[in-house]
Short mmCIF file of C-alpha atoms in Angstrom, two decimals:
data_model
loop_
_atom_site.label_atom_id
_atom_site.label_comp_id
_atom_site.label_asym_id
_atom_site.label_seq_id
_atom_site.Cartn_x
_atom_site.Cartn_y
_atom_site.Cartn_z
CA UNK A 1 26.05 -29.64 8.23
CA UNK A 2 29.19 -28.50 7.20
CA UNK A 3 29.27 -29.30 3.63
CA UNK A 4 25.47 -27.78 3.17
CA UNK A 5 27.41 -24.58 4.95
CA UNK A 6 30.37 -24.56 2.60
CA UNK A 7 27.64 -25.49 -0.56
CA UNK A 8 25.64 -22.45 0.78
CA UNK A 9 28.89 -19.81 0.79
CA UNK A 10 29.78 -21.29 -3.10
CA UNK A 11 26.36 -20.67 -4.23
CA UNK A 12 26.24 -17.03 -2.70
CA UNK A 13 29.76 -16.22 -4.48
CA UNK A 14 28.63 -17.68 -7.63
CA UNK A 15 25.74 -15.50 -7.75
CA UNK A 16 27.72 -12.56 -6.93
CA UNK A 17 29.46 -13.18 -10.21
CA UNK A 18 26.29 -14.01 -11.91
CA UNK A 19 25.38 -10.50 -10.90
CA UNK A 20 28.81 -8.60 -12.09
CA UNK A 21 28.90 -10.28 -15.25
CA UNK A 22 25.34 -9.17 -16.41
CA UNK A 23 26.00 -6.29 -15.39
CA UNK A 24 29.26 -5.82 -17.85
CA UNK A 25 26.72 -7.81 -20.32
CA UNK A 26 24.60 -5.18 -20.07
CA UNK A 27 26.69 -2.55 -21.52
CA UNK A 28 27.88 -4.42 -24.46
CA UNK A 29 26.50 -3.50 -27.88
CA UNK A 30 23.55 -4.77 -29.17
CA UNK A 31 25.39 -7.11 -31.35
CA UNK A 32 26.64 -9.08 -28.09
CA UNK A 33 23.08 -9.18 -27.20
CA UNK A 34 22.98 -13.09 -28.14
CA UNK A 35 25.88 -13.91 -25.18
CA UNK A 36 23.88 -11.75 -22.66
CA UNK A 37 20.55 -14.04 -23.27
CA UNK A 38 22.52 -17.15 -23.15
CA UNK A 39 24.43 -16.23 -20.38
CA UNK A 40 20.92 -15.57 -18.62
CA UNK A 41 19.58 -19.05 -19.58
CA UNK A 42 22.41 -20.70 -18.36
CA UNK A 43 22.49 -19.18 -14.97
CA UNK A 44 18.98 -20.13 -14.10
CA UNK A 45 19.46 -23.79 -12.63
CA UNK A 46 21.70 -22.04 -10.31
CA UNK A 47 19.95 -18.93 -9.99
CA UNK A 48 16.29 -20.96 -8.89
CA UNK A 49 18.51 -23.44 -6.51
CA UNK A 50 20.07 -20.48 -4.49
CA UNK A 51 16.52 -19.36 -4.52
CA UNK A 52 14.69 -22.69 -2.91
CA UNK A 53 17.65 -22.85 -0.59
CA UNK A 54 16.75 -18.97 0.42
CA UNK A 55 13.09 -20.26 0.60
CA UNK A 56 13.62 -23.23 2.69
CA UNK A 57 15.22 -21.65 5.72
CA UNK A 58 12.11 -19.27 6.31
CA UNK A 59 9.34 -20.38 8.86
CA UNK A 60 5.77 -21.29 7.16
CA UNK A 61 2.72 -18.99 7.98
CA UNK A 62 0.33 -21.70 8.42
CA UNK A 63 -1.77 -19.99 5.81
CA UNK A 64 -0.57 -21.58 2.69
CA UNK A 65 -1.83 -24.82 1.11
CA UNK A 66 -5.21 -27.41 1.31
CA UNK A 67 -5.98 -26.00 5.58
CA UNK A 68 -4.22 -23.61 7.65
CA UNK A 69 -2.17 -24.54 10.73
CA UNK A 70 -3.02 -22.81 13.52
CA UNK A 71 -0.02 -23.50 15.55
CA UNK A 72 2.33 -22.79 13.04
CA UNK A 73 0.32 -19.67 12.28
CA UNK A 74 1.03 -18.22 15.84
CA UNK A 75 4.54 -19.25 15.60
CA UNK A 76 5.22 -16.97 11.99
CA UNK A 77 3.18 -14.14 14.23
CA UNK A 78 5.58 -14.38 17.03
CA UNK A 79 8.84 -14.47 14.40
CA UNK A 80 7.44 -11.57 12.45
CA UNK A 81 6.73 -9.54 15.39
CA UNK A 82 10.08 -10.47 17.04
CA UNK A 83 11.56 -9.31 13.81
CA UNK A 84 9.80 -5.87 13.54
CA UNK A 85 10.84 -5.23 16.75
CA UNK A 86 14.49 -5.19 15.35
CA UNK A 87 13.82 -3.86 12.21
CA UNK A 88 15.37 0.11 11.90
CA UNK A 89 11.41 1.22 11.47
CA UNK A 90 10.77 0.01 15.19
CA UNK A 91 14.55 0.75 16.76
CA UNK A 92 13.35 4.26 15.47
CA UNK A 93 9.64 4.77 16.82
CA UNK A 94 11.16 2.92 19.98
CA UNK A 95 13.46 5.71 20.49
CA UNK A 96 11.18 8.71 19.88
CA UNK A 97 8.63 6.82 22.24
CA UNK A 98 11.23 6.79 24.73
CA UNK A 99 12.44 10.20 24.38
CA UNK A 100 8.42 11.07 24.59
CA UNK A 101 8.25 8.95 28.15
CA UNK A 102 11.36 11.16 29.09
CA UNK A 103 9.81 14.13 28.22
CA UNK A 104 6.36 13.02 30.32
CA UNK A 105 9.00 12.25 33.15
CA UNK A 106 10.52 15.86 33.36
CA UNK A 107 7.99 18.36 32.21
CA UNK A 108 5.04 18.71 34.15
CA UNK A 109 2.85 20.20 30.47
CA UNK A 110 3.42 17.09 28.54
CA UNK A 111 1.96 14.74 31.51
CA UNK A 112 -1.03 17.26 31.98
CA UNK A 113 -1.79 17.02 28.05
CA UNK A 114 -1.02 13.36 27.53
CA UNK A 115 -3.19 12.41 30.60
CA UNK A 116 -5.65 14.89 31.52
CA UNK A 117 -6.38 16.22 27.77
CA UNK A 118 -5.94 13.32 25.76
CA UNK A 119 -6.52 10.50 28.66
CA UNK A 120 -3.26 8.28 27.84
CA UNK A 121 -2.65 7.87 31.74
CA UNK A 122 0.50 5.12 32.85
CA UNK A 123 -0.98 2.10 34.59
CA UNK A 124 -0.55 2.20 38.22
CA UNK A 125 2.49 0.61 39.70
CA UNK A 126 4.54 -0.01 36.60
CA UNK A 127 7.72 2.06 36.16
CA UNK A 128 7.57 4.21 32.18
CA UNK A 129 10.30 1.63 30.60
CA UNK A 130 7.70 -1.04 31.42
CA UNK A 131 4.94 0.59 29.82
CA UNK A 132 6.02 1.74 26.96
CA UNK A 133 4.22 1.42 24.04
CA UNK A 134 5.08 1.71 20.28
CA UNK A 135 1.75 2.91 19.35
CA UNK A 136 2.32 5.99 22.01
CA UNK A 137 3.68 8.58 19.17
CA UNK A 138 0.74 7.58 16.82
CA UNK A 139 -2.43 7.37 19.58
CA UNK A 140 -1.05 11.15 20.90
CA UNK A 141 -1.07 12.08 17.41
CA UNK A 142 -4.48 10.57 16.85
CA UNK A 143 -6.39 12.07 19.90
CA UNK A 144 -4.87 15.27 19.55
CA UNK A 145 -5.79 15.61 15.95
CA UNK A 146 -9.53 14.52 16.60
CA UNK A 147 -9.66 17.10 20.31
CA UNK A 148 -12.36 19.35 19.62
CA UNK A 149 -12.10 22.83 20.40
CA UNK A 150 -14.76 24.67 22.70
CA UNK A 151 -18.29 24.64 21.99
CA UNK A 152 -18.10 28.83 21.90
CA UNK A 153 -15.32 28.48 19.49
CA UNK A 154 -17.10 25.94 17.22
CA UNK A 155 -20.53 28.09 17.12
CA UNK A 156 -17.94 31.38 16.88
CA UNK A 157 -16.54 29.39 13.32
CA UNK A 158 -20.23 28.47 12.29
CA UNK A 159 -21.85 31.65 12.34
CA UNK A 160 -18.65 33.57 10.67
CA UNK A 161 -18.98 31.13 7.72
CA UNK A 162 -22.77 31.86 7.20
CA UNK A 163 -22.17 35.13 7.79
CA UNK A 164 -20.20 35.35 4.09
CA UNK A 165 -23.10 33.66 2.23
CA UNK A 166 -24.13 35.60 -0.57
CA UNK A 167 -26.97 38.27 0.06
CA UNK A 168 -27.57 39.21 -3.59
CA UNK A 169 -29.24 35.81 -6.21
CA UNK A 170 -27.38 36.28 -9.38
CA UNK A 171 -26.85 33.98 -12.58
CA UNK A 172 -28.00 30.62 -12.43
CA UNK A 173 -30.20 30.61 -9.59
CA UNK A 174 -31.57 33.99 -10.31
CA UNK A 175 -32.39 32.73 -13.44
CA UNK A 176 -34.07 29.43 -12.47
CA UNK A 177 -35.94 31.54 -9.56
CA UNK A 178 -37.63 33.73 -12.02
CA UNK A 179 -39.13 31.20 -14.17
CA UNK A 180 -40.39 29.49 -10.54
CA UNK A 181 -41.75 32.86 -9.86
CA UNK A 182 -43.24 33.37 -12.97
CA UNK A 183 -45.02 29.97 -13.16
CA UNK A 184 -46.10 30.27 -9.50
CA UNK A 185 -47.14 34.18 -10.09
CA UNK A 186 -48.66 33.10 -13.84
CA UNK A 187 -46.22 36.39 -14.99
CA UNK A 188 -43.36 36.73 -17.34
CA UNK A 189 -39.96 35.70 -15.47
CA UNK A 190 -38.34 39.24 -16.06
CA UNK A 191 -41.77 41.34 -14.49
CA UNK A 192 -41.81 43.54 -11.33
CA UNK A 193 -43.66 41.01 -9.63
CA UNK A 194 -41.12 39.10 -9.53
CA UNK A 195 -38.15 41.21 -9.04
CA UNK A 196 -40.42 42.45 -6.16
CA UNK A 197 -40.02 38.75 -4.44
CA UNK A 198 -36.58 38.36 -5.21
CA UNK A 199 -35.96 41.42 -3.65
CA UNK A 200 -38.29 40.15 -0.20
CA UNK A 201 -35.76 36.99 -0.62
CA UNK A 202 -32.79 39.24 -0.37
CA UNK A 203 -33.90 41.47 2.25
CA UNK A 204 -34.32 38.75 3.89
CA UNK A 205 -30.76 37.12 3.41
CA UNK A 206 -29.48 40.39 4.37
CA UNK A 207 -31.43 40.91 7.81
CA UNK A 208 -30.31 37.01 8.69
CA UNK A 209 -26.84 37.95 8.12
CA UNK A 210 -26.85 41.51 10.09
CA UNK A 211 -28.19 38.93 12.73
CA UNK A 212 -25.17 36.56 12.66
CA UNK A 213 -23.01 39.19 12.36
CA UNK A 214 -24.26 40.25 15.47
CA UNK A 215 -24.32 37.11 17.73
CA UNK A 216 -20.35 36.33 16.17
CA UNK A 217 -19.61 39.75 17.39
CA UNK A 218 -20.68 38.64 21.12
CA UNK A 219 -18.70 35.62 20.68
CA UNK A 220 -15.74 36.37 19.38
CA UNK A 221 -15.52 39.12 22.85
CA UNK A 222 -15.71 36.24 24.48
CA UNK A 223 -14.25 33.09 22.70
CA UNK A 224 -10.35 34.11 23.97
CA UNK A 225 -11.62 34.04 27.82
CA UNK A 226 -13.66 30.57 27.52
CA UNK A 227 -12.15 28.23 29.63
CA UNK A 228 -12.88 25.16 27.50
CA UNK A 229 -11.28 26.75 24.60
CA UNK A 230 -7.72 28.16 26.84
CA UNK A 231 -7.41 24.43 27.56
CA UNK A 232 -7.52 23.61 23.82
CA UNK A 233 -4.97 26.07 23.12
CA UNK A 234 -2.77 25.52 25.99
CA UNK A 235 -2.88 21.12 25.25
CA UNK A 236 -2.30 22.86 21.24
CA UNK A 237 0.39 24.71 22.15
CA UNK A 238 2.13 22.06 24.43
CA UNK A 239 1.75 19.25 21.77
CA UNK A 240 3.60 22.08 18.72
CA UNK A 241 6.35 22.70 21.17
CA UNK A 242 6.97 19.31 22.69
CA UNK A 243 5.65 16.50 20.91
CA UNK A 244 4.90 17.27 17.24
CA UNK A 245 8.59 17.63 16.23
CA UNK A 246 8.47 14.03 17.21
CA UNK A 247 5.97 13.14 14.90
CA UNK A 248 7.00 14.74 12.38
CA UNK A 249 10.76 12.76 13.16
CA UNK A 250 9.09 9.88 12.82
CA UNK A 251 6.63 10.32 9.90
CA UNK A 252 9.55 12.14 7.69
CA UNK A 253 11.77 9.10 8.20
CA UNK A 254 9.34 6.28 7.53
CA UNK A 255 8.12 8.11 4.63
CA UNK A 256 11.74 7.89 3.31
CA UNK A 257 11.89 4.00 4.41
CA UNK A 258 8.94 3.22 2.43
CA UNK A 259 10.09 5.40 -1.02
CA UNK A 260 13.30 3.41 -0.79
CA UNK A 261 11.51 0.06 -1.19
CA UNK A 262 9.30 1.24 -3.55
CA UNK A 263 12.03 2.93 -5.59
CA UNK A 264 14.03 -0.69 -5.52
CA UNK A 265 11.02 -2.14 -7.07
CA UNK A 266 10.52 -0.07 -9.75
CA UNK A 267 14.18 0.30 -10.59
CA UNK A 268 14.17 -3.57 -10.75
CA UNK A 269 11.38 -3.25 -13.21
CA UNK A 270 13.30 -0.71 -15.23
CA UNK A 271 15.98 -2.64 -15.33
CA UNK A 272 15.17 -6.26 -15.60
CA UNK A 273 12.49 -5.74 -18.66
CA UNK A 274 14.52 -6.12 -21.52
CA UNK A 275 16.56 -8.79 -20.25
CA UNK A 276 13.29 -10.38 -19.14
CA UNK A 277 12.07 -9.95 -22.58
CA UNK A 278 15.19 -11.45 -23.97
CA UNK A 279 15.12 -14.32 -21.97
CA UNK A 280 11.40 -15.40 -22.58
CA UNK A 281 11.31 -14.89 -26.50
CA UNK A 282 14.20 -17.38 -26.81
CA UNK A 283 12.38 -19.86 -25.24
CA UNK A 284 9.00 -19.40 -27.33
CA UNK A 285 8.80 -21.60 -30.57
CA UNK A 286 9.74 -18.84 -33.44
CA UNK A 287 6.67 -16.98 -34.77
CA UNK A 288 4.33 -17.40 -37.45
CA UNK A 289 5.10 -16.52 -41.65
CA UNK A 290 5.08 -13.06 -41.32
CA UNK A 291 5.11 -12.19 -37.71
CA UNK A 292 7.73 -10.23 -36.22
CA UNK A 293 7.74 -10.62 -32.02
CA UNK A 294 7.45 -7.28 -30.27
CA UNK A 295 7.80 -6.37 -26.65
CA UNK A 296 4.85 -4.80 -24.94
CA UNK A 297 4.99 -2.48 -21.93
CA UNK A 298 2.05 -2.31 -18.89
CA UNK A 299 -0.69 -3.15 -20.97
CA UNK A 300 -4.37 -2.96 -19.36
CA UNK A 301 -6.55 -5.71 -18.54
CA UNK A 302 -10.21 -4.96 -19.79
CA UNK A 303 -13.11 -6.76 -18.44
CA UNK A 304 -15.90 -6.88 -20.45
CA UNK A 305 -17.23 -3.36 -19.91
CA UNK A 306 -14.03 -1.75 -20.99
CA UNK A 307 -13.08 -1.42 -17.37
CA UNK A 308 -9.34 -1.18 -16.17
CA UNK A 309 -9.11 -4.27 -14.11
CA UNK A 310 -5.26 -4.62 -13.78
CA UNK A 311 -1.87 -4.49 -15.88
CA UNK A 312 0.62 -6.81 -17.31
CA UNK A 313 4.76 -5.53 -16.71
CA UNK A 314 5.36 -6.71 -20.47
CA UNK A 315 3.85 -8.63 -23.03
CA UNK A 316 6.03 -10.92 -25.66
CA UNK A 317 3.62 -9.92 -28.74
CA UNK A 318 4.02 -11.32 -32.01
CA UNK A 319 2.69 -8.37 -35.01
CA UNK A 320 1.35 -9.36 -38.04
CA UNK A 321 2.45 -6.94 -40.74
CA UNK A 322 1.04 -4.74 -42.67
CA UNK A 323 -2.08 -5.25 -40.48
CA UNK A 324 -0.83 -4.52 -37.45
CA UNK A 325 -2.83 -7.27 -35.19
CA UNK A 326 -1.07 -8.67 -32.37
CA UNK A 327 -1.20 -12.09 -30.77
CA UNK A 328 0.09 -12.34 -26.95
CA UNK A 329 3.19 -15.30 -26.73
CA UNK A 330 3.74 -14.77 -23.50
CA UNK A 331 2.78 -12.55 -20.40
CA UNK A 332 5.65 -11.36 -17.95
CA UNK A 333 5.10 -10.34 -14.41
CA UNK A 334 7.83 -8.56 -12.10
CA UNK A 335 8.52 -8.98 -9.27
CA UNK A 336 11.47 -7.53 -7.37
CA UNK A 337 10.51 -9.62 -4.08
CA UNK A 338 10.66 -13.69 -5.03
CA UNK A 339 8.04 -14.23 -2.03
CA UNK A 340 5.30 -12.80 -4.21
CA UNK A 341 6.07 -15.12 -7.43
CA UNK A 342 2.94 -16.85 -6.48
CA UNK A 343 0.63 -14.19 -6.36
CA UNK A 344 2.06 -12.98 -9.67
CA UNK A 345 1.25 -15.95 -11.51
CA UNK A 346 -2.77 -15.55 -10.09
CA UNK A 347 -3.04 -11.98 -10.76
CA UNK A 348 -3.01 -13.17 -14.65
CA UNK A 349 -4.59 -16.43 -14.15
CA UNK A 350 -7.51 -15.02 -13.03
CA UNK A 351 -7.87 -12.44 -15.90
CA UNK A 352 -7.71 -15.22 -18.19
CA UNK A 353 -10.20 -17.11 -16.62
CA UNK A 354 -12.32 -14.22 -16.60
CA UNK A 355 -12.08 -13.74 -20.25
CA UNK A 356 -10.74 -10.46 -20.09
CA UNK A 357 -8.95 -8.15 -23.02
CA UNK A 358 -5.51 -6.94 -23.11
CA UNK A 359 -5.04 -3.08 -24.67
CA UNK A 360 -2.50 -0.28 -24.63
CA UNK A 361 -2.28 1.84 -21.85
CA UNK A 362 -2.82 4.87 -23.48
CA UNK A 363 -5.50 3.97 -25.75
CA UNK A 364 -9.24 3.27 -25.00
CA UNK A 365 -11.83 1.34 -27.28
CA UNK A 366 -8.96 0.65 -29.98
CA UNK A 367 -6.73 -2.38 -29.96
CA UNK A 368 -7.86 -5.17 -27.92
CA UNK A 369 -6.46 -8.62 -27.53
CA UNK A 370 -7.27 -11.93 -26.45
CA UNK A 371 -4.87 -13.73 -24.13
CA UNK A 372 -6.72 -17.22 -23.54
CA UNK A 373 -5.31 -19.55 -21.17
CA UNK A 374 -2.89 -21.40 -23.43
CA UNK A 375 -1.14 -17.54 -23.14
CA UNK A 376 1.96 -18.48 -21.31
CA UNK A 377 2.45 -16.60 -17.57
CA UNK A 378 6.32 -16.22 -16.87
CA UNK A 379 7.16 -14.46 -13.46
CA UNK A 380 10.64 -12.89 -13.14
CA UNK A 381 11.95 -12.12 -9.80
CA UNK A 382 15.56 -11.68 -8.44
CA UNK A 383 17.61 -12.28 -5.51
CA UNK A 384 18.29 -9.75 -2.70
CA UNK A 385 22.20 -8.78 -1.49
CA UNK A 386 20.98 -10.17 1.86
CA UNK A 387 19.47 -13.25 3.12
CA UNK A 388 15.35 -13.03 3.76
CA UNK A 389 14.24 -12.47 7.05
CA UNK A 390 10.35 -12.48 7.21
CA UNK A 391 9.85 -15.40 5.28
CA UNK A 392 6.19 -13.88 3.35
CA UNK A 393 4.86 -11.89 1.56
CA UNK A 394 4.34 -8.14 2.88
CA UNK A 395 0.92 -8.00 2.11
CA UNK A 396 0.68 -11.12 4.94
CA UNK A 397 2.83 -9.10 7.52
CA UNK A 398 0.81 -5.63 7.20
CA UNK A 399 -2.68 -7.66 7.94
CA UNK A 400 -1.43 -9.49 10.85
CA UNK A 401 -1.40 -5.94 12.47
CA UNK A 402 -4.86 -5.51 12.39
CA UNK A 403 -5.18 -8.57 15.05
CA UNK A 404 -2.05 -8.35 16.74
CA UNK A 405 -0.95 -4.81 16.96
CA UNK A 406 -2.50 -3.25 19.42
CA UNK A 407 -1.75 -6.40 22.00
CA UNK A 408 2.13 -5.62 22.59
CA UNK A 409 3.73 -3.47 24.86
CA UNK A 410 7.15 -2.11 23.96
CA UNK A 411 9.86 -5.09 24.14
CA UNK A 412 8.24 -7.26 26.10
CA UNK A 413 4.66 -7.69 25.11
CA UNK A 414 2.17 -9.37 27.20
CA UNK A 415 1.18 -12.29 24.90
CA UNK A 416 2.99 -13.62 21.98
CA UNK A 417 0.76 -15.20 19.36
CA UNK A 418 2.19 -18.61 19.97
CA UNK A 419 0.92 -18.18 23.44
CA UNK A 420 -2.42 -17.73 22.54
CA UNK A 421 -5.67 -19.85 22.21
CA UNK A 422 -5.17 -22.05 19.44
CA UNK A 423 -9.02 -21.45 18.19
CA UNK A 424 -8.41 -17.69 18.35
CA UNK A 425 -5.33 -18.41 15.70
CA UNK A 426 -7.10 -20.39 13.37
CA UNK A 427 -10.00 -17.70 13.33
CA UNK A 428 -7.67 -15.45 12.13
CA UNK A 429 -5.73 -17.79 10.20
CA UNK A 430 -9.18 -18.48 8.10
CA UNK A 431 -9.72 -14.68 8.05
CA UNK A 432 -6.86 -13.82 6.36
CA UNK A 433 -7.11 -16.87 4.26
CA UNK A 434 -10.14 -15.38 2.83
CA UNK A 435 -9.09 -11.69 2.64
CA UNK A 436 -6.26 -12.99 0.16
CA UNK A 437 -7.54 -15.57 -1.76
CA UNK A 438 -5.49 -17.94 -0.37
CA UNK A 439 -8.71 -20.11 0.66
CA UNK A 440 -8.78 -21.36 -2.98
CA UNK A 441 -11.79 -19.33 -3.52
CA UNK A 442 -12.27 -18.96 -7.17
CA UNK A 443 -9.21 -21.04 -8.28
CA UNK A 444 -10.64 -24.84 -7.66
CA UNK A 445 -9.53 -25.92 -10.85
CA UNK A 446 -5.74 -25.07 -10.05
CA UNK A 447 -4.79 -25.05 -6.51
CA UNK A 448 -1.72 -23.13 -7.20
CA UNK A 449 -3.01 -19.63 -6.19
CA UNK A 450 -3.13 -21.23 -2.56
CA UNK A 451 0.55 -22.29 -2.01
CA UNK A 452 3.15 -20.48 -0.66
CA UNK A 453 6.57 -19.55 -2.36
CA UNK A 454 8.77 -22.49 -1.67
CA UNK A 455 5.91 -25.17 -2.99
CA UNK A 456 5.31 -22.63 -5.88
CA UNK A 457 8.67 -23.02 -6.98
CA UNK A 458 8.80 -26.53 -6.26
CA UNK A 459 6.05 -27.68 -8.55
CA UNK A 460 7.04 -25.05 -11.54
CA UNK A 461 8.39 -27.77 -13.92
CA UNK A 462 7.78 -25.74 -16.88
CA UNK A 463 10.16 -23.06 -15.58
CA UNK A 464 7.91 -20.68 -15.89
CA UNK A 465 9.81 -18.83 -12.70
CA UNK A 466 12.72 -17.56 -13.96
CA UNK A 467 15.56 -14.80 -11.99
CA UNK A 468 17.85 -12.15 -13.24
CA UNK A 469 20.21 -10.93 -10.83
#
């Protein structure tokens, strides 16, 4: 136990200086540009064994492989859930929730409008700590965004807006009215007869909207002393005051939690492509008499109806000169999370099985490739500064809130998923199975697109996983 510890510690520091020397390789001259790629080969034994050893002390879903397992399904629920409850997303809706139950405690508006007007009432005999509920902040916000306003109000705001419909038929319509007219009439389109009706139709239009005008008028004398609508404004006013600069708290801050991980996956992209590119052309056999091998940035996939059906990161191309054709070596998928290596690989498998083109981005119905099946797939991912923690990929976590998210309370919820009826598990197990393709729907002929990471790696003999740190 000790040496595996001690192993563990020399592998993290030698990727640490895997990860300071590319980055002084990066800034050499082009001319060095030979050391950098050999220096990125040579790291990769060590780079894919930190990698497995990463991948191996993460639970299993349960979803991955030939069947699911139920009980190790509920198990991943429980340590996902357990971990979200930590996670500075949670520790921060938590808090607001708590400074909302404080707020219900001490001021007598908030409890009106949280039970009376939008129903959210405490069960009886629990104290507020022991009730609180995560979802709080986001079902207030919910029920207060879909409270209707008075019935007085709402016909008040209907009879205003048809009160500013036009009176007078002009252009178009006009136009298409008088040759109705003057088929109907059996008269030219431009006569008096029919400038006559037109006319009737706007006199008409105009008496309706005297009429409305009218009946708003009697409303609107009214609206500000209808009961139903004072309540709406009072719960309106009580939520601005009190409980939307919670929201807002909330909302502002996850918004800036979910740009940061989407900003460290594209800055992985921008950074890893050349040396991605680098890495992969050395290892494909040199190209043909009079091919020179090109790099290719987020080309589309095509289907057969010219249709955008999904992108490749880069392409290793080889271009025939002076014709200009191109013939994909090698496709390259990034990914800045190593738990989605797997579903890389498919996301171009499947596009090749399909038969499906490859063209530029920015052009449509010129260049078009093939890239058959012999088209090698190479996913590059790196390692994080930190140790995983979920142990899957996100897609996996954000479902499992559909089934599970509404069924905790606070800290302590009522029934981890562990806990629960093992047939209830595997229904969702096989649901989710399905919604991701995990099932091996599709892929019979290569089971790969069902496992998870870890085996992924395992069985990729042809290295066709590679890392840049």
């Amino acid at each position: 136990m000790m040496g595996t510890m001690v192993a563990d510690v020399g592998v993290a520091i030698l990727v640490r200086s895997c990860r300071l020397l590319n980055a002084v390789l990066r800034r050499l001259p082009s001319q060095w540009g030979w050391a950098r790629v050999w220096f990125l080969t040579a790291q990769q034994p060590l780079l894919r064994h930190a990698a497995l050893r990463q991948l191996e002390m993460l639970p299993g879903t349960g979803l991955h492989g030939d069947r699911v397992d139920p009980v190790q399904f509920g198990h991943f629920c429980t340590h996902a859930f357990r971990v979200f409850q930590n996670s500075p997303r949670t520790i921060l809706l938590r808090v607001l929730c708590v400074r909302l139950g404080q707020l219900r405690a001490t001021d007598s508006e908030v409890e009106w409008l949280l039970s009376d007007v939008l129903g959210m009432r405490e069960p009886d005999g629990l104290t507020h700590d022991e009730v609180v509920d995560a979802n709080d902040l986001f079902e207030a916000n919910r029920r207060m965004a879909a409270l209707p306003h008075s019935a007085v109000f709402e016909r008040h705001q209907t009879l205003l807006a048809k009160s500013r419909d036009h009176v007078e038929i002009t252009g178009t319509t006009r136009r298409k009215m008088e040759e109705g007219l003057g088929r109907k009439l059996n008269v030219p389109p431009g006569s008096t007869a029919v400038r006559d009706r037109i006319a009737e139709v706007e006199a008409r239009r105009l008496q309706r909207r005297a009429s409305v005008l009218t009946e708003a008028a009697e409303l609107g004398r009214v609206v500000d002393d209808d009961p139903a609508e004072q309540r709406w404004r009072r719960a309106r006013g009580v939520w601005q005051r009190h409980l939307a600069p919670l929201y807002s708290e909330f909302t502002t801050t996850d918004r800036e939690i979910g740009e940061s991980r989407m900003l460290q996956g594209s800055k992985f992209e921008e950074w890893a492509r050349q040396d991605a590119f680098d890495i992969v052309a050395a290892r494909l056999p040199p190209p043909r008499s009079g091919e020179v091998v090109v790099r290719r940035d987020n080309w589309d996939w095509v289907d057969a109806r010219g249709r955008g059906v999904g992108e490749v990161d880069v392409i290793v191309s080889a271009r025939r000169t002076p014709t200009g054709t191109e013939r994909p070596l090698a496709l390259l998928e990034l990914k800045a999370h190593c738990l989605d290596i797997a579903g890389g690989w498919w996301q171009h498998s499947r596009q090749q099985r399909a038969g499906n083109l490859l063209q530029p981005t920015d052009v449509e119905g010129g260049l078009r490739v093939e890239a058959p099946e012999t088209t090698p797939i190479f996913v590059i991912s790196t390692l994080p500064f930190h140790s995983f923690v979920l142990g899957a990929q996100m897609d996996i976590v954000q479902r499992l809130g559909k089934h599970f998210g509404n069924q905790y309370r606070g800290t302590a919820p009522k029934l981890l998923p562990h806990d629960r009826d093992v047939a209830e598990l595997k229904s969702i197990a096989l649901k989710l199975r399905a919604e991701m393709g995990l099932d091996g729907h599709g892929c019979e002929s290569d089971p790969r697109c069902t496992l998870a990471p870890l085996d992924f790696l395992r069985q990729d003999v042809s290295n066709r996983v590679l890392f840049i740190v």
